Amino acid sequence: MSEVSFLQKGKGKDLLLLHGYLSSKEAFAAQVAYFSKFFRVTAIDFLGFGHSRALTSAFSVGDYADWLKRVMIALGLQKPHVIAHSFGCRVAIKAACSDPQLFDKIVLTGPAGVILKRGIKYRFKVGIYRFVKKFAPAFAERKFGSKEYRTLSPIMKESYKKIVNEDLRACACGVLSDVLIVEGKDDTVTTKAEAEAYLQCFLKGKMRMIEGGHFAFAENPVSFNLIVEEFFYG
């Protein structure tokens, strides 16, 4: 597929790596190097990221999941194990929910997709944003929202809104695969509380904590890789 940038290394059972938002397949350098000794590892760049084609319309999580299935067919991936990070977890969960036989074992690290109850401060900020947007939309776009959001193109902003406003816990309840959540102890982007909320949904889920933040798999690759290897072969 000319639209997708990917790398493949190794032989054996398929292992698919799904990166986080504003990241790329290169984030998994340590995992590619290690797991390609045992598996055929495939790491892809989602549309709009890395070296894959830019989005031409605003994708939802479901759109990315459907796209991923087409990529898997094109690359000949058959029921792979999966390691997914952050936004990649959203796509993996959505895809696994729609097709329970799509994946074998799934590892989620820094999993995004849970919307916990939002406080008064958040609701107040959203109210101010909506008010300002009525009269000064360009100013509102520059001054409100996360730093991540403000760097995006107009199409990517629309996609981002669709993505972050979907709570995927209902989808998680439909995932039949064995699931391991590996959460960084210092992750403030996707918190332990969010990971635990996910854990309650999976039929066959468990969680391990490791040192590190949202990119704990890259910060502490030896511990992460050994935990994942034990899970795959357990």
PDB file of C-alpha atoms in Angstrom:
ATOM      1  CA  MET A   1       0.000   0.000   0.000  1.00  0.00           C
ATOM      2  CA  SER A   2       1.616   3.220  -1.181  1.00  0.00           C
ATOM      3  CA  GLU A   3      -0.309   5.331   1.325  1.00  0.00           C
ATOM      4  CA  VAL A   4       1.168   3.648   4.407  1.00  0.00           C
ATOM      5  CA  SER A   5       4.734   3.723   5.670  1.00  0.00           C
ATOM      6  CA  PHE A   6       5.719   0.539   7.479  1.00  0.00           C
ATOM      7  CA  LEU A   7       8.656  -1.632   8.404  1.00  0.00           C
ATOM      8  CA  GLN A   8       8.859  -5.382   8.781  1.00  0.00           C
ATOM      9  CA  LYS A   9      11.628  -7.335  10.448  1.00  0.00           C
ATOM     10  CA  GLY A  10      12.067 -10.911  11.567  1.00  0.00           C
ATOM     11  CA  LYS A  11      10.276 -14.194  10.876  1.00  0.00           C
ATOM     12  CA  GLY A  12       7.573 -16.196  12.579  1.00  0.00           C
ATOM     13  CA  LYS A  13       4.244 -15.296  14.105  1.00  0.00           C
ATOM     14  CA  ASP A  14       3.072 -11.778  13.322  1.00  0.00           C
ATOM     15  CA  LEU A  15       3.454  -8.990  15.883  1.00  0.00           C
ATOM     16  CA  LEU A  16       1.864  -5.637  15.041  1.00  0.00           C
ATOM     17  CA  LEU A  17       3.002  -2.354  16.652  1.00  0.00           C
ATOM     18  CA  LEU A  18       0.610   0.625  16.808  1.00  0.00           C
ATOM     19  CA  HIS A  19       2.020   4.006  17.817  1.00  0.00           C
ATOM     20  CA  GLY A  20       0.513   6.909  19.751  1.00  0.00           C
ATOM     21  CA  TYR A  21      -0.848  10.271  18.604  1.00  0.00           C
ATOM     22  CA  LEU A  22       1.723  12.609  16.999  1.00  0.00           C
ATOM     23  CA  SER A  23       4.201   9.727  17.224  1.00  0.00           C
ATOM     24  CA  SER A  24       5.407   7.198  14.654  1.00  0.00           C
ATOM     25  CA  LYS A  25       6.613   3.642  14.219  1.00  0.00           C
ATOM     26  CA  GLU A  26      10.136   4.756  15.182  1.00  0.00           C
ATOM     27  CA  ALA A  27       8.979   5.122  18.804  1.00  0.00           C
ATOM     28  CA  PHE A  28       9.100   1.302  18.961  1.00  0.00           C
ATOM     29  CA  ALA A  29      12.777   1.010  17.971  1.00  0.00           C
ATOM     30  CA  ALA A  30      13.657  -1.018  21.082  1.00  0.00           C
ATOM     31  CA  GLN A  31      10.671  -3.331  20.615  1.00  0.00           C
ATOM     32  CA  VAL A  32      11.420  -3.921  16.921  1.00  0.00           C
ATOM     33  CA  ALA A  33      15.039  -4.772  17.720  1.00  0.00           C
ATOM     34  CA  TYR A  34      14.097  -7.185  20.510  1.00  0.00           C
ATOM     35  CA  PHE A  35      10.936  -8.916  19.311  1.00  0.00           C
ATOM     36  CA  SER A  36      12.116  -9.406  15.718  1.00  0.00           C
ATOM     37  CA  LYS A  37      14.286 -12.203  17.146  1.00  0.00           C
ATOM     38  CA  PHE A  38      11.102 -14.216  17.781  1.00  0.00           C
ATOM     39  CA  PHE A  39       8.352 -12.743  15.579  1.00  0.00           C
ATOM     40  CA  ARG A  40       7.747 -11.115  12.232  1.00  0.00           C
ATOM     41  CA  VAL A  41       7.349  -7.570  13.548  1.00  0.00           C
ATOM     42  CA  THR A  42       5.349  -5.022  11.561  1.00  0.00           C
ATOM     43  CA  ALA A  43       5.277  -1.381  12.676  1.00  0.00           C
ATOM     44  CA  ILE A  44       3.118   1.082  10.752  1.00  0.00           C
ATOM     45  CA  ASP A  45       2.559   4.828  10.639  1.00  0.00           C
ATOM     46  CA  PHE A  46      -1.114   5.721  10.881  1.00  0.00           C
ATOM     47  CA  LEU A  47      -2.483   8.035   8.203  1.00  0.00           C
ATOM     48  CA  GLY A  48      -1.582  11.624   9.121  1.00  0.00           C
ATOM     49  CA  PHE A  49       1.542  10.598  11.055  1.00  0.00           C
ATOM     50  CA  GLY A  50       5.140   9.686  10.350  1.00  0.00           C
ATOM     51  CA  HIS A  51       5.722   9.030   6.663  1.00  0.00           C
ATOM     52  CA  SER A  52       2.238   7.797   5.802  1.00  0.00           C
ATOM     53  CA  ARG A  53      -0.109   9.847   3.636  1.00  0.00           C
ATOM     54  CA  ALA A  54      -1.814  12.866   5.186  1.00  0.00           C
ATOM     55  CA  LEU A  55      -5.506  12.633   5.992  1.00  0.00           C
ATOM     56  CA  THR A  56      -7.835  13.977   3.296  1.00  0.00           C
ATOM     57  CA  SER A  57     -10.878  13.792   5.592  1.00  0.00           C
ATOM     58  CA  ALA A  58     -11.335  13.764   9.360  1.00  0.00           C
ATOM     59  CA  PHE A  59     -10.965  10.203  10.650  1.00  0.00           C
ATOM     60  CA  SER A  60     -12.713   8.867  13.741  1.00  0.00           C
ATOM     61  CA  VAL A  61     -11.324   5.951  15.766  1.00  0.00           C
ATOM     62  CA  GLY A  62     -13.658   3.685  13.800  1.00  0.00           C
ATOM     63  CA  ASP A  63     -12.274   4.989  10.507  1.00  0.00           C
ATOM     64  CA  TYR A  64      -8.738   4.244  11.674  1.00  0.00           C
ATOM     65  CA  ALA A  65      -9.812   0.752  12.777  1.00  0.00           C
ATOM     66  CA  ASP A  66     -11.363   0.012   9.370  1.00  0.00           C
ATOM     67  CA  TRP A  67      -8.244   1.357   7.648  1.00  0.00           C
ATOM     68  CA  LEU A  68      -6.033  -0.819   9.857  1.00  0.00           C
ATOM     69  CA  LYS A  69      -7.939  -3.942   8.825  1.00  0.00           C
ATOM     70  CA  ARG A  70      -7.334  -3.136   5.159  1.00  0.00           C
ATOM     71  CA  VAL A  71      -3.629  -2.570   5.858  1.00  0.00           C
ATOM     72  CA  MET A  72      -3.399  -5.914   7.658  1.00  0.00           C
ATOM     73  CA  ILE A  73      -4.895  -7.706   4.655  1.00  0.00           C
ATOM     74  CA  ALA A  74      -2.554  -5.903   2.257  1.00  0.00           C
ATOM     75  CA  LEU A  75       0.490  -6.809   4.375  1.00  0.00           C
ATOM     76  CA  GLY A  76      -0.613 -10.391   4.913  1.00  0.00           C
ATOM     77  CA  LEU A  77      -0.880 -10.170   8.707  1.00  0.00           C
ATOM     78  CA  GLN A  78      -2.743 -13.103  10.217  1.00  0.00           C
ATOM     79  CA  LYS A  79      -4.108 -12.833  13.753  1.00  0.00           C
ATOM     80  CA  PRO A  80      -1.048 -10.991  15.098  1.00  0.00           C
ATOM     81  CA  HIS A  81      -0.128 -10.242  18.662  1.00  0.00           C
ATOM     82  CA  VAL A  82      -0.383  -6.479  19.180  1.00  0.00           C
ATOM     83  CA  ILE A  83       1.574  -3.903  21.145  1.00  0.00           C
ATOM     84  CA  ALA A  84      -0.252  -0.562  21.125  1.00  0.00           C
ATOM     85  CA  HIS A  85       0.574   2.772  22.732  1.00  0.00           C
ATOM     86  CA  SER A  86      -1.845   5.556  23.703  1.00  0.00           C
ATOM     87  CA  PHE A  87      -3.884   6.439  20.582  1.00  0.00           C
ATOM     88  CA  GLY A  88      -2.849   3.103  19.080  1.00  0.00           C
ATOM     89  CA  CYS A  89      -4.722   1.466  21.966  1.00  0.00           C
ATOM     90  CA  ARG A  90      -7.916   3.218  20.880  1.00  0.00           C
ATOM     91  CA  VAL A  91      -7.574   1.796  17.384  1.00  0.00           C
ATOM     92  CA  ALA A  92      -6.666  -1.685  18.620  1.00  0.00           C
ATOM     93  CA  ILE A  93      -9.649  -1.823  20.978  1.00  0.00           C
ATOM     94  CA  LYS A  94     -12.073  -0.544  18.333  1.00  0.00           C
ATOM     95  CA  ALA A  95     -10.797  -3.054  15.772  1.00  0.00           C
ATOM     96  CA  ALA A  96     -10.801  -5.965  18.236  1.00  0.00           C
ATOM     97  CA  CYS A  97     -14.333  -5.151  19.338  1.00  0.00           C
ATOM     98  CA  SER A  98     -15.649  -5.150  15.759  1.00  0.00           C
ATOM     99  CA  ASP A  99     -13.813  -8.385  14.920  1.00  0.00           C
ATOM    100  CA  PRO A 100     -13.006 -10.505  18.003  1.00  0.00           C
ATOM    101  CA  GLN A 101     -10.850 -12.894  15.937  1.00  0.00           C
ATOM    102  CA  LEU A 102      -8.679 -10.157  14.408  1.00  0.00           C
ATOM    103  CA  PHE A 103      -5.891 -10.229  17.016  1.00  0.00           C
ATOM    104  CA  ASP A 104      -4.249 -12.788  19.261  1.00  0.00           C
ATOM    105  CA  LYS A 105      -2.860 -11.323  22.503  1.00  0.00           C
ATOM    106  CA  ILE A 106      -2.976  -7.554  22.996  1.00  0.00           C
ATOM    107  CA  VAL A 107      -0.604  -5.350  25.007  1.00  0.00           C
ATOM    108  CA  LEU A 108      -1.788  -1.822  25.792  1.00  0.00           C
ATOM    109  CA  THR A 109       0.666   0.705  27.214  1.00  0.00           C
ATOM    110  CA  GLY A 110      -0.417   4.174  28.288  1.00  0.00           C
ATOM    111  CA  PRO A 111      -3.900   3.287  27.000  1.00  0.00           C
ATOM    112  CA  ALA A 112      -6.067   6.203  25.872  1.00  0.00           C
ATOM    113  CA  GLY A 113      -9.818   6.031  25.338  1.00  0.00           C
ATOM    114  CA  VAL A 114     -11.348   6.320  28.797  1.00  0.00           C
ATOM    115  CA  ILE A 115     -13.215   9.507  29.688  1.00  0.00           C
ATOM    116  CA  LEU A 116     -13.493   9.784  33.444  1.00  0.00           C
ATOM    117  CA  LYS A 117     -15.856  12.231  35.093  1.00  0.00           C
ATOM    118  CA  ARG A 118     -14.725  15.761  34.297  1.00  0.00           C
ATOM    119  CA  GLY A 119     -14.711  18.413  36.995  1.00  0.00           C
ATOM    120  CA  ILE A 120     -16.111  21.928  37.215  1.00  0.00           C
ATOM    121  CA  LYS A 121     -12.831  23.492  36.054  1.00  0.00           C
ATOM    122  CA  TYR A 122     -12.913  21.517  32.797  1.00  0.00           C
ATOM    123  CA  ARG A 123     -16.587  22.286  32.130  1.00  0.00           C
ATOM    124  CA  PHE A 124     -15.988  25.985  32.820  1.00  0.00           C
ATOM    125  CA  LYS A 125     -13.073  26.074  30.371  1.00  0.00           C
ATOM    126  CA  VAL A 126     -15.169  24.374  27.681  1.00  0.00           C
ATOM    127  CA  GLY A 127     -17.972  26.878  28.260  1.00  0.00           C
ATOM    128  CA  ILE A 128     -15.606  29.834  27.846  1.00  0.00           C
ATOM    129  CA  TYR A 129     -14.148  28.286  24.690  1.00  0.00           C
ATOM    130  CA  ARG A 130     -17.581  27.838  23.108  1.00  0.00           C
ATOM    131  CA  PHE A 131     -18.570  31.399  23.989  1.00  0.00           C
ATOM    132  CA  VAL A 132     -15.374  32.926  22.571  1.00  0.00           C
ATOM    133  CA  LYS A 133     -15.585  30.757  19.459  1.00  0.00           C
ATOM    134  CA  LYS A 134     -18.923  32.360  18.515  1.00  0.00           C
ATOM    135  CA  PHE A 135     -17.333  35.802  18.219  1.00  0.00           C
ATOM    136  CA  ALA A 136     -13.644  35.118  17.551  1.00  0.00           C
ATOM    137  CA  PRO A 137     -13.168  31.567  16.202  1.00  0.00           C
ATOM    138  CA  ALA A 138      -9.561  32.090  15.091  1.00  0.00           C
ATOM    139  CA  PHE A 139      -8.598  33.461  18.523  1.00  0.00           C
ATOM    140  CA  ALA A 140     -10.377  30.578  20.259  1.00  0.00           C
ATOM    141  CA  GLU A 141      -8.504  28.024  18.164  1.00  0.00           C
ATOM    142  CA  ARG A 142      -5.159  29.633  19.031  1.00  0.00           C
ATOM    143  CA  LYS A 143      -5.711  30.109  22.749  1.00  0.00           C
ATOM    144  CA  PHE A 144      -7.790  27.134  23.851  1.00  0.00           C
ATOM    145  CA  GLY A 145      -7.178  23.409  23.744  1.00  0.00           C
ATOM    146  CA  SER A 146      -4.040  21.440  24.418  1.00  0.00           C
ATOM    147  CA  LYS A 147      -0.654  22.313  22.995  1.00  0.00           C
ATOM    148  CA  GLU A 148      -0.961  19.110  20.969  1.00  0.00           C
ATOM    149  CA  TYR A 149      -4.259  20.276  19.465  1.00  0.00           C
ATOM    150  CA  ARG A 150      -2.984  23.722  18.479  1.00  0.00           C
ATOM    151  CA  THR A 151      -0.230  22.222  16.297  1.00  0.00           C
ATOM    152  CA  LEU A 152      -2.684  20.332  14.076  1.00  0.00           C
ATOM    153  CA  SER A 153      -3.952  21.137  10.599  1.00  0.00           C
ATOM    154  CA  PRO A 154      -7.702  21.905  10.215  1.00  0.00           C
ATOM    155  CA  ILE A 155      -8.494  18.341   9.074  1.00  0.00           C
ATOM    156  CA  MET A 156      -6.416  16.840  11.874  1.00  0.00           C
ATOM    157  CA  LYS A 157      -8.182  19.074  14.409  1.00  0.00           C
ATOM    158  CA  GLU A 158     -11.551  17.737  13.292  1.00  0.00           C
ATOM    159  CA  SER A 159     -10.205  14.208  13.498  1.00  0.00           C
ATOM    160  CA  TYR A 160      -8.747  14.886  16.958  1.00  0.00           C
ATOM    161  CA  LYS A 161     -12.151  16.040  18.243  1.00  0.00           C
ATOM    162  CA  LYS A 162     -13.787  12.836  17.035  1.00  0.00           C
ATOM    163  CA  ILE A 163     -11.060  10.734  18.593  1.00  0.00           C
ATOM    164  CA  VAL A 164     -10.747  12.254  22.069  1.00  0.00           C
ATOM    165  CA  ASN A 165     -14.487  12.553  22.678  1.00  0.00           C
ATOM    166  CA  GLU A 166     -15.166   8.821  22.324  1.00  0.00           C
ATOM    167  CA  ASP A 167     -15.136   6.684  25.454  1.00  0.00           C
ATOM    168  CA  LEU A 168     -14.158   3.167  24.408  1.00  0.00           C
ATOM    169  CA  ARG A 169     -15.062   1.241  27.533  1.00  0.00           C
ATOM    170  CA  ALA A 170     -18.140  -0.275  25.877  1.00  0.00           C
ATOM    171  CA  CYS A 171     -15.903  -1.510  23.047  1.00  0.00           C
ATOM    172  CA  ALA A 172     -13.414  -2.881  25.565  1.00  0.00           C
ATOM    173  CA  CYS A 173     -16.144  -5.073  27.002  1.00  0.00           C
ATOM    174  CA  GLY A 174     -16.424  -6.773  23.605  1.00  0.00           C
ATOM    175  CA  VAL A 175     -12.721  -7.645  23.306  1.00  0.00           C
ATOM    176  CA  LEU A 176     -12.228 -11.407  23.645  1.00  0.00           C
ATOM    177  CA  SER A 177      -8.428 -11.500  23.418  1.00  0.00           C
ATOM    178  CA  ASP A 178      -6.122 -11.786  26.416  1.00  0.00           C
ATOM    179  CA  VAL A 179      -5.139  -8.207  27.272  1.00  0.00           C
ATOM    180  CA  LEU A 180      -2.167  -6.937  29.267  1.00  0.00           C
ATOM    181  CA  ILE A 181      -2.006  -3.280  30.300  1.00  0.00           C
ATOM    182  CA  VAL A 182       1.512  -2.035  31.046  1.00  0.00           C
ATOM    183  CA  GLU A 183       1.215   1.324  32.790  1.00  0.00           C
ATOM    184  CA  GLY A 184       4.037   3.710  33.644  1.00  0.00           C
ATOM    185  CA  LYS A 185       4.035   4.647  37.326  1.00  0.00           C
ATOM    186  CA  ASP A 186       4.565   8.312  36.467  1.00  0.00           C
ATOM    187  CA  ASP A 187       2.186   8.520  33.498  1.00  0.00           C
ATOM    188  CA  THR A 188       0.185  11.755  33.812  1.00  0.00           C
ATOM    189  CA  VAL A 189      -1.175  11.677  30.239  1.00  0.00           C
ATOM    190  CA  THR A 190      -3.173   8.470  30.593  1.00  0.00           C
ATOM    191  CA  THR A 191      -3.364   7.840  34.317  1.00  0.00           C
ATOM    192  CA  LYS A 192      -3.463   4.704  36.410  1.00  0.00           C
ATOM    193  CA  ALA A 193      -7.128   5.450  37.159  1.00  0.00           C
ATOM    194  CA  GLU A 194      -7.903   5.352  33.433  1.00  0.00           C
ATOM    195  CA  ALA A 195      -5.961   2.113  33.010  1.00  0.00           C
ATOM    196  CA  GLU A 196      -7.848   0.553  35.915  1.00  0.00           C
ATOM    197  CA  ALA A 197     -11.159   1.648  34.391  1.00  0.00           C
ATOM    198  CA  TYR A 198     -10.194  -0.186  31.206  1.00  0.00           C
ATOM    199  CA  LEU A 199      -9.075  -3.226  33.177  1.00  0.00           C
ATOM    200  CA  GLN A 200     -12.554  -3.638  34.631  1.00  0.00           C
ATOM    201  CA  CYS A 201     -13.963  -3.940  31.102  1.00  0.00           C
ATOM    202  CA  PHE A 202     -11.780  -6.626  29.567  1.00  0.00           C
ATOM    203  CA  LEU A 203     -12.989 -10.193  29.920  1.00  0.00           C
ATOM    204  CA  LYS A 204      -9.403 -11.479  30.168  1.00  0.00           C
ATOM    205  CA  GLY A 205      -7.288  -8.574  31.325  1.00  0.00           C
ATOM    206  CA  LYS A 206      -4.465  -7.909  33.739  1.00  0.00           C
ATOM    207  CA  MET A 207      -2.153  -4.994  34.494  1.00  0.00           C
ATOM    208  CA  ARG A 208       1.500  -4.482  35.354  1.00  0.00           C
ATOM    209  CA  MET A 209       3.161  -1.274  36.521  1.00  0.00           C
ATOM    210  CA  ILE A 210       6.677  -0.275  35.460  1.00  0.00           C
ATOM    211  CA  GLU A 211       8.953   2.692  36.016  1.00  0.00           C
ATOM    212  CA  GLY A 212       8.466   5.588  33.623  1.00  0.00           C
ATOM    213  CA  GLY A 213       5.879   7.942  32.251  1.00  0.00           C
ATOM    214  CA  HIS A 214       3.623   7.890  29.215  1.00  0.00           C
ATOM    215  CA  PHE A 215       6.436   6.460  27.053  1.00  0.00           C
ATOM    216  CA  ALA A 216       7.534   3.912  29.661  1.00  0.00           C
ATOM    217  CA  PHE A 217       8.010   1.283  26.938  1.00  0.00           C
ATOM    218  CA  ALA A 218      10.757   3.464  25.435  1.00  0.00           C
ATOM    219  CA  GLU A 219      12.132   4.820  28.719  1.00  0.00           C
ATOM    220  CA  ASN A 220      12.415   1.396  30.324  1.00  0.00           C
ATOM    221  CA  PRO A 221      12.522  -1.036  27.378  1.00  0.00           C
ATOM    222  CA  VAL A 222      14.234  -3.961  29.100  1.00  0.00           C
ATOM    223  CA  SER A 223      11.562  -4.303  31.794  1.00  0.00           C
ATOM    224  CA  PHE A 224       8.764  -3.650  29.319  1.00  0.00           C
ATOM    225  CA  ASN A 225      10.007  -6.180  26.780  1.00  0.00           C
ATOM    226  CA  LEU A 226      10.511  -8.929  29.359  1.00  0.00           C
ATOM    227  CA  ILE A 227       7.019  -8.409  30.796  1.00  0.00           C
ATOM    228  CA  VAL A 228       5.507  -8.546  27.311  1.00  0.00           C
ATOM    229  CA  GLU A 229       7.550 -11.593  26.309  1.00  0.00           C
ATOM    230  CA  GLU A 230       6.330 -13.469  29.384  1.00  0.00           C
ATOM    231  CA  PHE A 231       2.739 -12.513  28.498  1.00  0.00           C
ATOM    232  CA  PHE A 232       3.049 -13.678  24.891  1.00  0.00           C
ATOM    233  CA  TYR A 233       4.514 -17.039  25.862  1.00  0.00           C
ATOM    234  CA  GLY A 234       2.474 -17.522  29.034  1.00  0.00           C
TER     235      GLY A 234
END
